[in-house]
Tab-separated table of C-alpha atoms and ligand atoms in Angstrom:
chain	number	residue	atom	x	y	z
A	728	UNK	CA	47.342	-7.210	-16.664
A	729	UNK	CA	45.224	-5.392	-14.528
A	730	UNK	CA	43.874	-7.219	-11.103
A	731	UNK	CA	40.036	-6.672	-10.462
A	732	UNK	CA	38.445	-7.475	-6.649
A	733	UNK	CA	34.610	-8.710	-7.788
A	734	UNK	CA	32.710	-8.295	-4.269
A	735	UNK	CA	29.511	-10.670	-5.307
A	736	UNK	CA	26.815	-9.860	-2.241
A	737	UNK	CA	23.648	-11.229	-4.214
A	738	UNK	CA	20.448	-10.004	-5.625
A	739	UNK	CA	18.540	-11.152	-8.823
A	740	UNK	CA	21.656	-11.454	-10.722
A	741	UNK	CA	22.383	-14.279	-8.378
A	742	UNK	CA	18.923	-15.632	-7.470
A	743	UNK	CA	17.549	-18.869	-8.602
A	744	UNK	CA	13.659	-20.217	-8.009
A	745	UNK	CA	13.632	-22.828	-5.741
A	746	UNK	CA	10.363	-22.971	-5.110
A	747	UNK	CA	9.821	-20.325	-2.453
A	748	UNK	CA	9.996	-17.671	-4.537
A	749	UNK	CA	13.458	-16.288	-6.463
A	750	UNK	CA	16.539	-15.746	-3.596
A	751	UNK	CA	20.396	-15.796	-3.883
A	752	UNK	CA	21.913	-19.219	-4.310
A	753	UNK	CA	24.781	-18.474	-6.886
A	754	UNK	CA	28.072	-17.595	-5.604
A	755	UNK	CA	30.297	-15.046	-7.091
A	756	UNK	CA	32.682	-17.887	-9.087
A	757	UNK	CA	29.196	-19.296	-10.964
A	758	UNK	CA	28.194	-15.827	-11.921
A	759	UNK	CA	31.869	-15.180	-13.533
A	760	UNK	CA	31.955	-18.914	-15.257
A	761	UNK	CA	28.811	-17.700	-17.086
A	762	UNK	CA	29.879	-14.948	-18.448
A	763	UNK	CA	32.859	-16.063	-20.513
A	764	UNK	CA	33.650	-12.902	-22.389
A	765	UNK	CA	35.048	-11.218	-19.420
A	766	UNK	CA	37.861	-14.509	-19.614
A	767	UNK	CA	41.105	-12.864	-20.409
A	768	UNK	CA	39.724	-8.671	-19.325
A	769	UNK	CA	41.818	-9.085	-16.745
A	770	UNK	CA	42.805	-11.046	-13.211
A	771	UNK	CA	39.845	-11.600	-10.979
A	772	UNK	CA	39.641	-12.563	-7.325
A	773	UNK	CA	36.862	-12.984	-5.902
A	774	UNK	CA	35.425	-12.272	-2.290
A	775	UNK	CA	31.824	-13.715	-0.953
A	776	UNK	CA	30.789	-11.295	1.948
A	777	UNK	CA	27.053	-12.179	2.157
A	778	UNK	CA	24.524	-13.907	-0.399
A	779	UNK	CA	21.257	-12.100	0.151
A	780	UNK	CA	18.426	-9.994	-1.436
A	781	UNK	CA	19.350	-6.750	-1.094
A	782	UNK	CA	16.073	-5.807	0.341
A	783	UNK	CA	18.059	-7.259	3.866
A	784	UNK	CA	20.790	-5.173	3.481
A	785	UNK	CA	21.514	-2.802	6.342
A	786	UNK	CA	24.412	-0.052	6.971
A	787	UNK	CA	26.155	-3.135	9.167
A	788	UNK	CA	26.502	-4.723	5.601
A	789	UNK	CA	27.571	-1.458	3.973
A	790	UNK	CA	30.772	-1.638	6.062
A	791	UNK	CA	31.474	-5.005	5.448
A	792	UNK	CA	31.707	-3.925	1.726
A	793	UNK	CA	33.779	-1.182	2.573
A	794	UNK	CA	36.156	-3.630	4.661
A	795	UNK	CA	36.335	-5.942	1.750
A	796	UNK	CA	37.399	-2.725	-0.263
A	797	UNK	CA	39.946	-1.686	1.855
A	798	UNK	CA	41.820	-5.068	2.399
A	799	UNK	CA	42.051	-5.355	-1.246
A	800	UNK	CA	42.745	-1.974	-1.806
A	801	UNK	CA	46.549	-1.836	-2.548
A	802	UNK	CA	46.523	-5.116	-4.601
A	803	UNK	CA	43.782	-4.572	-6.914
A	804	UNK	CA	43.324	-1.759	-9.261
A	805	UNK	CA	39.081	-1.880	-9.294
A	806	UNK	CA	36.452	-2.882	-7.198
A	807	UNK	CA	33.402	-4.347	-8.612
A	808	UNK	CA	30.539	-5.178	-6.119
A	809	UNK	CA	27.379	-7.827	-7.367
A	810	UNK	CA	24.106	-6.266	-5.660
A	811	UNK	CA	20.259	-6.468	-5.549
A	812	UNK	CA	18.994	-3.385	-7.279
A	813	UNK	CA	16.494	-2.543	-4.756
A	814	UNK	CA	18.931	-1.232	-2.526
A	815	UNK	CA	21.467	-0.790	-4.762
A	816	UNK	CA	21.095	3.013	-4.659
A	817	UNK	CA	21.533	3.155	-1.137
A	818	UNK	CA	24.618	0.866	-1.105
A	819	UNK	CA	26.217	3.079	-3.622
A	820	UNK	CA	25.429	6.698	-2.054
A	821	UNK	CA	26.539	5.082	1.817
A	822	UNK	CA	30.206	3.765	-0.317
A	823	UNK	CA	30.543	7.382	-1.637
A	824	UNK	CA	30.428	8.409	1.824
A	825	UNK	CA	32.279	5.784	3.547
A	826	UNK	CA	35.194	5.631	0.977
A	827	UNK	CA	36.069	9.022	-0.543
A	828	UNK	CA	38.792	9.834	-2.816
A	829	UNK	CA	39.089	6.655	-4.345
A	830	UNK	CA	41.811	6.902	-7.126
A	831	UNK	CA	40.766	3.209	-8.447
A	832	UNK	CA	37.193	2.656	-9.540
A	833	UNK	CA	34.888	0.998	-7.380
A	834	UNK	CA	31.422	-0.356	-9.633
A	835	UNK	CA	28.228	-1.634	-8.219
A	836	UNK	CA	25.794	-3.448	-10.668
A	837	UNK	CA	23.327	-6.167	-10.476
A	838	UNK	CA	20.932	-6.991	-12.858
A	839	UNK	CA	16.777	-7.205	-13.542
A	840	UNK	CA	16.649	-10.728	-14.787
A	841	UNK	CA	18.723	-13.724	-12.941
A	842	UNK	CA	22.168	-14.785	-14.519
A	843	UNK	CA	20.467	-18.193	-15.212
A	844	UNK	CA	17.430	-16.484	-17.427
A	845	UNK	CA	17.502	-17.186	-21.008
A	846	UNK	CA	16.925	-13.018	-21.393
A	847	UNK	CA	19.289	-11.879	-18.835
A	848	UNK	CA	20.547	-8.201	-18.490
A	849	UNK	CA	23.398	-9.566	-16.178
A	850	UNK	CA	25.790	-10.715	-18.745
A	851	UNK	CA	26.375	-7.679	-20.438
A	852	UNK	CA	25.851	-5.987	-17.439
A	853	UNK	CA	28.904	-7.995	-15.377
A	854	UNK	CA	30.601	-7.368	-18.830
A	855	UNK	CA	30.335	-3.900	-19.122
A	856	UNK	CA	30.995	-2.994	-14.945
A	857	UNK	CA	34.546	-4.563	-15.302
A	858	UNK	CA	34.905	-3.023	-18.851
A	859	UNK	CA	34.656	0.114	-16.654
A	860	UNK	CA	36.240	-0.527	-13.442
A	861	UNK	CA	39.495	-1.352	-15.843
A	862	UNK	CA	39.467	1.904	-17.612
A	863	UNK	CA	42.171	4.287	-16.654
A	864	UNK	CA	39.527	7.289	-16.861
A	865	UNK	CA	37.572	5.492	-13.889
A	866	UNK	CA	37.523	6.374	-10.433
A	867	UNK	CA	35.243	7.134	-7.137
A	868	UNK	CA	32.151	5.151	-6.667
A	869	UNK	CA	29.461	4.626	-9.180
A	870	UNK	CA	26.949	2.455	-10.950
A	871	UNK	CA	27.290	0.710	-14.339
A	872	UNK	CA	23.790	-0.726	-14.966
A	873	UNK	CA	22.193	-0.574	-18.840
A	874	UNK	CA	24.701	0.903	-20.754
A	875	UNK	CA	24.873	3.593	-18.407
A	876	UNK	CA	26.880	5.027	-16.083
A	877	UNK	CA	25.766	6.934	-12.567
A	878	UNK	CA	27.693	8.679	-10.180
A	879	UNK	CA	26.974	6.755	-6.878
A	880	UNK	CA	25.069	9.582	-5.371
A	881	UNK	CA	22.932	10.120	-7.768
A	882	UNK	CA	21.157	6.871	-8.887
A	883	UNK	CA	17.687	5.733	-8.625
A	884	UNK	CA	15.917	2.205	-9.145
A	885	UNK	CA	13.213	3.968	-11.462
A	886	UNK	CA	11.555	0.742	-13.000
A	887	UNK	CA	10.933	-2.769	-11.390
A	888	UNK	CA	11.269	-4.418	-14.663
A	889	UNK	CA	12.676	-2.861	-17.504
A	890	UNK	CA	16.512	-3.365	-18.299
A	891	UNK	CA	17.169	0.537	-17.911
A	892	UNK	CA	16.496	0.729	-13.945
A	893	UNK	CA	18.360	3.217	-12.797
A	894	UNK	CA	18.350	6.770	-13.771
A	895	UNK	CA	20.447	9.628	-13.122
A	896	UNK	CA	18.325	12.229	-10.936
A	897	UNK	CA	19.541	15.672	-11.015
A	898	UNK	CA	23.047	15.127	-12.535
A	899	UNK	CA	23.490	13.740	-16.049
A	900	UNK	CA	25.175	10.494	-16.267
A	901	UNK	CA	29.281	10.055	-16.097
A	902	UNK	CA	29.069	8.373	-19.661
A	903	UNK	CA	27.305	5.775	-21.211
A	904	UNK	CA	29.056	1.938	-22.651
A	905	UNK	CA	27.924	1.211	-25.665
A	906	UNK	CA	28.564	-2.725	-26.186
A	907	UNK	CA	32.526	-2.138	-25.181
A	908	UNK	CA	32.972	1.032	-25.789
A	909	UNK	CA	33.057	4.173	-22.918
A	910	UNK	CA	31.469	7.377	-24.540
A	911	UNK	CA	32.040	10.002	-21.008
A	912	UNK	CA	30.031	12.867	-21.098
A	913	UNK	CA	33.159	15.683	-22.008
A	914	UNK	CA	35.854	16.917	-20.152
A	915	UNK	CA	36.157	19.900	-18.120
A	916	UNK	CA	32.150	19.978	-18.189
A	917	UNK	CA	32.375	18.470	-14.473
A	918	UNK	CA	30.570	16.023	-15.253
A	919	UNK	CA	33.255	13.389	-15.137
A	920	UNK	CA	35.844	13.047	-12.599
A	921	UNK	CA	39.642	14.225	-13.499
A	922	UNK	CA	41.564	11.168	-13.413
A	923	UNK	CA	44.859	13.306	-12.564
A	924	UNK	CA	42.818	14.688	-9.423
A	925	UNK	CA	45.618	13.711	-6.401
A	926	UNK	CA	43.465	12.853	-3.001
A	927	UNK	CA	44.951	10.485	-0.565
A	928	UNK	CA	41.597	7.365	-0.102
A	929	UNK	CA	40.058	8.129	3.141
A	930	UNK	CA	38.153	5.269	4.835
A	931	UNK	CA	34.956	6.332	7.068
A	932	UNK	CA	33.603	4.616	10.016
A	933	UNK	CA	30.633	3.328	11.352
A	934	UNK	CA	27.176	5.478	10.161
A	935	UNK	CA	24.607	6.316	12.553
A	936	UNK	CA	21.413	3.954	12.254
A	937	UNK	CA	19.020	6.351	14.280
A	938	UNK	CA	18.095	8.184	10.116
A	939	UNK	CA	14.678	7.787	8.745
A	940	UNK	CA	12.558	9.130	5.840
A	941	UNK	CA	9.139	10.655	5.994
A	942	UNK	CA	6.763	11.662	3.091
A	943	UNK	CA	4.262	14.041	3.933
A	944	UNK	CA	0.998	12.892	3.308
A	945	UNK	CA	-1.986	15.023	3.335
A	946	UNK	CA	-3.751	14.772	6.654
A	947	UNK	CA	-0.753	13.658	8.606
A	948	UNK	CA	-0.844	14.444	12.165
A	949	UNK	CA	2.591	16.657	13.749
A	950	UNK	CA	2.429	13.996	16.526
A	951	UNK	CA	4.397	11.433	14.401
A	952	UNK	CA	7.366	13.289	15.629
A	953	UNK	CA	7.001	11.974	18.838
A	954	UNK	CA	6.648	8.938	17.667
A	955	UNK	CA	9.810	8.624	15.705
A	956	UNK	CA	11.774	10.375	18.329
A	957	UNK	CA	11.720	6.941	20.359
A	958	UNK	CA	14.316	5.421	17.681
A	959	UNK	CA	15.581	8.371	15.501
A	960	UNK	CA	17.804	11.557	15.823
A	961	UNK	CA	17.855	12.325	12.113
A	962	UNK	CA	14.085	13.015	9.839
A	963	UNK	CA	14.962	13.235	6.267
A	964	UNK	CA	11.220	15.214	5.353
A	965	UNK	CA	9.983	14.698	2.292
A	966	UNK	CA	8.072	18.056	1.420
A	967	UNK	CA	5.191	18.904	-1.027
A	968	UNK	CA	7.242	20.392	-4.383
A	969	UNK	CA	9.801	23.036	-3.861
A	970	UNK	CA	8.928	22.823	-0.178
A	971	UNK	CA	5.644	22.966	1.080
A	972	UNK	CA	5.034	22.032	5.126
A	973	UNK	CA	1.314	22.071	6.217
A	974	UNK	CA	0.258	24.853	8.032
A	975	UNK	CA	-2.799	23.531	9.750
A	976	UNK	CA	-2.991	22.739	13.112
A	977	UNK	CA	-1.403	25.821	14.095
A	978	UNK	CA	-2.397	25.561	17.451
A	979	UNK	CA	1.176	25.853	19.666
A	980	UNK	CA	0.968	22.236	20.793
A	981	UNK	CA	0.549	20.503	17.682
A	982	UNK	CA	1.405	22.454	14.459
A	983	UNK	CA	4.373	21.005	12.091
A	984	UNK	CA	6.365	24.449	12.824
A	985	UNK	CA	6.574	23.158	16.558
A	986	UNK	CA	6.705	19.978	15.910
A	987	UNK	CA	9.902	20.351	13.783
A	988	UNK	CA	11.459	23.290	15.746
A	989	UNK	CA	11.486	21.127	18.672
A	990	UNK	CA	13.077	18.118	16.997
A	991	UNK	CA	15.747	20.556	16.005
A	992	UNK	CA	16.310	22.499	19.091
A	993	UNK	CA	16.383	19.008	21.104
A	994	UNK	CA	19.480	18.494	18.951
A	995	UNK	CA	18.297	16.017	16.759
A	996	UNK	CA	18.350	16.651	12.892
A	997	UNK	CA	16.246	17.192	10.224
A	998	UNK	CA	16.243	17.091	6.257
A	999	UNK	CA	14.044	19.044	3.909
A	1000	UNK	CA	14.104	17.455	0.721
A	1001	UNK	CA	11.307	17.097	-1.851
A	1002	UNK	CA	9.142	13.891	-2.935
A	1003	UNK	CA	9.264	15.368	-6.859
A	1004	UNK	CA	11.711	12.729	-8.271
A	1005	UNK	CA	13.391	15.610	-9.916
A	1006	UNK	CA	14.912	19.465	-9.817
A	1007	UNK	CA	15.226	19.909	-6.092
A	1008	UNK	CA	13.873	22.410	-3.990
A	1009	UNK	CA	13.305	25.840	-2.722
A	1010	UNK	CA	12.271	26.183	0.520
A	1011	UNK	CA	11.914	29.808	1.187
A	1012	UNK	CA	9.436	30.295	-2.032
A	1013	UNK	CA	6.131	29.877	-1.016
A	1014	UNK	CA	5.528	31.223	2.627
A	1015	UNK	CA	4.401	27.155	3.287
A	1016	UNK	CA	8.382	26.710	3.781
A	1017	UNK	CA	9.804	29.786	4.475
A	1018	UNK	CA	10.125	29.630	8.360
A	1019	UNK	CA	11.919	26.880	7.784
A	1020	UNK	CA	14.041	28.017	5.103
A	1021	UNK	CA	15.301	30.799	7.631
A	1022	UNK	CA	15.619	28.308	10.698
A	1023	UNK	CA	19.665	27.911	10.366
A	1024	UNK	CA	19.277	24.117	12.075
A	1025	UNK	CA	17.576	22.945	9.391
A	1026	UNK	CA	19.446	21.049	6.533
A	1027	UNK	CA	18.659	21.923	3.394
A	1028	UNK	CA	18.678	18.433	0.838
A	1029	UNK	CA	18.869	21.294	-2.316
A	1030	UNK	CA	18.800	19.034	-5.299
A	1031	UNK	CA	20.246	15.756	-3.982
A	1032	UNK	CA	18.305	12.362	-4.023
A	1033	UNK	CA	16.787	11.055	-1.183
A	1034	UNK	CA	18.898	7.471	-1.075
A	1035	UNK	CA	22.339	9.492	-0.942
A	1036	UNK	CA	20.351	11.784	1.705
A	1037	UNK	CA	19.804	8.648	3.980
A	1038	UNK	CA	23.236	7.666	3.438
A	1039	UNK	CA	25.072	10.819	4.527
A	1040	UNK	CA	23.186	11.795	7.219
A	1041	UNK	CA	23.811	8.263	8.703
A	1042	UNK	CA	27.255	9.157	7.845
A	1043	UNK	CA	27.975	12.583	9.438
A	1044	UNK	CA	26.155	11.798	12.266
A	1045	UNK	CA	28.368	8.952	12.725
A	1046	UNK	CA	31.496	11.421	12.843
A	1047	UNK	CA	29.793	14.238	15.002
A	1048	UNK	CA	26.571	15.515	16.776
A	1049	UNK	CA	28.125	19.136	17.162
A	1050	UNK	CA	25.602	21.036	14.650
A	1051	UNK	CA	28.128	23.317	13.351
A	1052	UNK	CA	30.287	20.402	12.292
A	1053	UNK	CA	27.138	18.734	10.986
A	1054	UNK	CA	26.271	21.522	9.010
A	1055	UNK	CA	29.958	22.011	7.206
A	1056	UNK	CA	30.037	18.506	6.709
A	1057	UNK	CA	26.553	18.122	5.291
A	1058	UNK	CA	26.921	20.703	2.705
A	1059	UNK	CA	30.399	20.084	1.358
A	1060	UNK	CA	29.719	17.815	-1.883
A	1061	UNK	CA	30.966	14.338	-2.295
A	1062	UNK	CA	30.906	12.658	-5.452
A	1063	UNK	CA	28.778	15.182	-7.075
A	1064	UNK	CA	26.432	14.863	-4.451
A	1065	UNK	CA	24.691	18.164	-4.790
A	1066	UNK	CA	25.129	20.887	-7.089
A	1067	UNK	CA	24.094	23.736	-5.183
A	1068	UNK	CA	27.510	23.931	-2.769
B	377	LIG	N1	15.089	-8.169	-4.713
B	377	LIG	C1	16.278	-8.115	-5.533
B	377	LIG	C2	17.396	-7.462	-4.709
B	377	LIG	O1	17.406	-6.279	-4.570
B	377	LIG	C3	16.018	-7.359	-6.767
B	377	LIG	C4	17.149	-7.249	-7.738
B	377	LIG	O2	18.298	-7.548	-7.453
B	377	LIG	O3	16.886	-6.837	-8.886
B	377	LIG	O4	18.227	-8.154	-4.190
């Protein structure tokens, strides 16, 4: 029988109202005990790293996932992690990163309605994660949440209520469970990974904090660069469509152009992505982006999402600040991170 690690860290699925509003009470045993269908799937153990909302969970946490992972790595054949969906996207993308080339399947899922509600997603989602993480066609990180399945790099928390949070963005989804049955999207379409790929596990180390996002707004002033540059070295930008920086203020002291250049040639980092939810971007299209299309220290995000762009920034700047090593290692895909190369 096969020998699951369940890696319960809290969230909804484990909140209860006491009063002060719903937090995480429930501990990973209770959660199993109330799902009794999964008696029998296989062996669980269980591991308690944290009990919080996932709203409080930072990259310090991230790694104490990963370490839970790793210790039970050789005895257990899956890896299923209990998390808040708020930041369940996040957690996901920064465990692609962190643990890459994972032979045995490692599942995050959570759920919109507590295990204790009368209409609770979590049963069938709990259910249908270690369905998953025992199937011989499952590896790498991903997320099993609504009958779906999402390669951890690509998921989003799309609704705040509905049962079908998460979506897919950019990249269709590695297959979908219908009550216990896997349907994968086909093989050989690269959608799915090969379960007879051979790639020894590689454990990562500590990601770099100093990453933030930043939506342009219209109106915003180039000056906020200074501002962030007090606590960050990385800017993940979130542009206007297929890449559109304001020109205004074009004056040399406080234009975006400078503003950004600088960041960059001060050997910090920075991120063009989009804030469309979907397709990705093309930054050299309209002459709004081009400079910065052409400038070769800026890192293009091409069509990945911005949670797994948080996550691996924090994660190659953790292994390097040379920028040529940043650059390989930012483009080279990880768990079909990007499609573009
Ligand atoms: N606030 C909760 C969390 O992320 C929401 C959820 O789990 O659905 O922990």
């Amino acid at each position: 029988m096969k020998k699951i690690l369940l890696i319960a860290t809290g969230g909804t699925i484990a909140s209860r109202e006491d009063g002060h509003g719903l937090s995480p009470t429930a501990t990973g045993e209770e959660l199993t005990e109330s799902v009794p269908e999964i008696a029998g799937l296989c062996e669980l153990d269980i591991v308690q790293p944290m009990n919080i909302d996932s709203t409080n969970m930072r990259p310090a946490d991230w790694l104490r996932i990963r370490d839970a992972i790793a210790e039970g790595y050789d005895s257990h054949d899956g890896f299923v992690i209990l998390h808040g969906t708020d930041t369940m996207a996040y957690t996901a993308a920064a465990l692609s990163y962190l643990i890459q080339g994972s032979a045995k399947p490692i599942v995050l899922t959570g759920s919109q309605q507590p295990m204790g509600a009368p209409f609770t997603d979590a049963k069938l989602n709990l259910y249908q994660s270690l369905l998953y993480a025992l199937d011989d066609a499952s590896r790498d990180v991903s997320i099993v949440f609504g009958g779906m399945v999402i390669a951890g790099t690509r998921a989003r928390k799309q609704r705040t209520m509905s049962y079908n949070a998460f979506k897919s963005i950019n990249f269709p989804p590695l297959a979908l469970i219908r009550t216990d049955k896997i349907v994968r999207a086909t093989l050989g379409g690269g959608a799915v990974p090969d379960p007879v790929r051979q790639e020894p596990i590689r454990f990562h180390d500590a990601p770099d904090e100093r990453v933030c996002v930043l939506k342009l707004t219209p109106g915003l002033t180039p000056a906020v660069f200074n501002l962030l540059a007090c606590d960050y070295d990385g800017v993940i930008l979130e542009t206007f469509g297929v890449g559109g920086i304001p020109a205004y203020g074009t004056d040399e002291g406080d234009s975006f152009q400078r503003a950004i250049f600088d960041w960059v040639d001060s050997g910090r980092t920075v991120v063009m992505t989009t804030q469309v939810p979907e397709e990705g971007m093309d930054l050299g299209l309209y002459e709004v982006g081009r400079a910065y299309a052409e400038h070769p220290g800026i890192l293009k995000g091409g069509d990945m999402t911005t949670e797994a762009l948080v996550a691996k920034t924090m994660w190659v700047l953790g292994q390097t600040r040379d920028p040529e090593r940043v650059r390989e290692l930012f483009y080279t895909p990880v768990n079909f991170d990007r499609t573009d190369g």
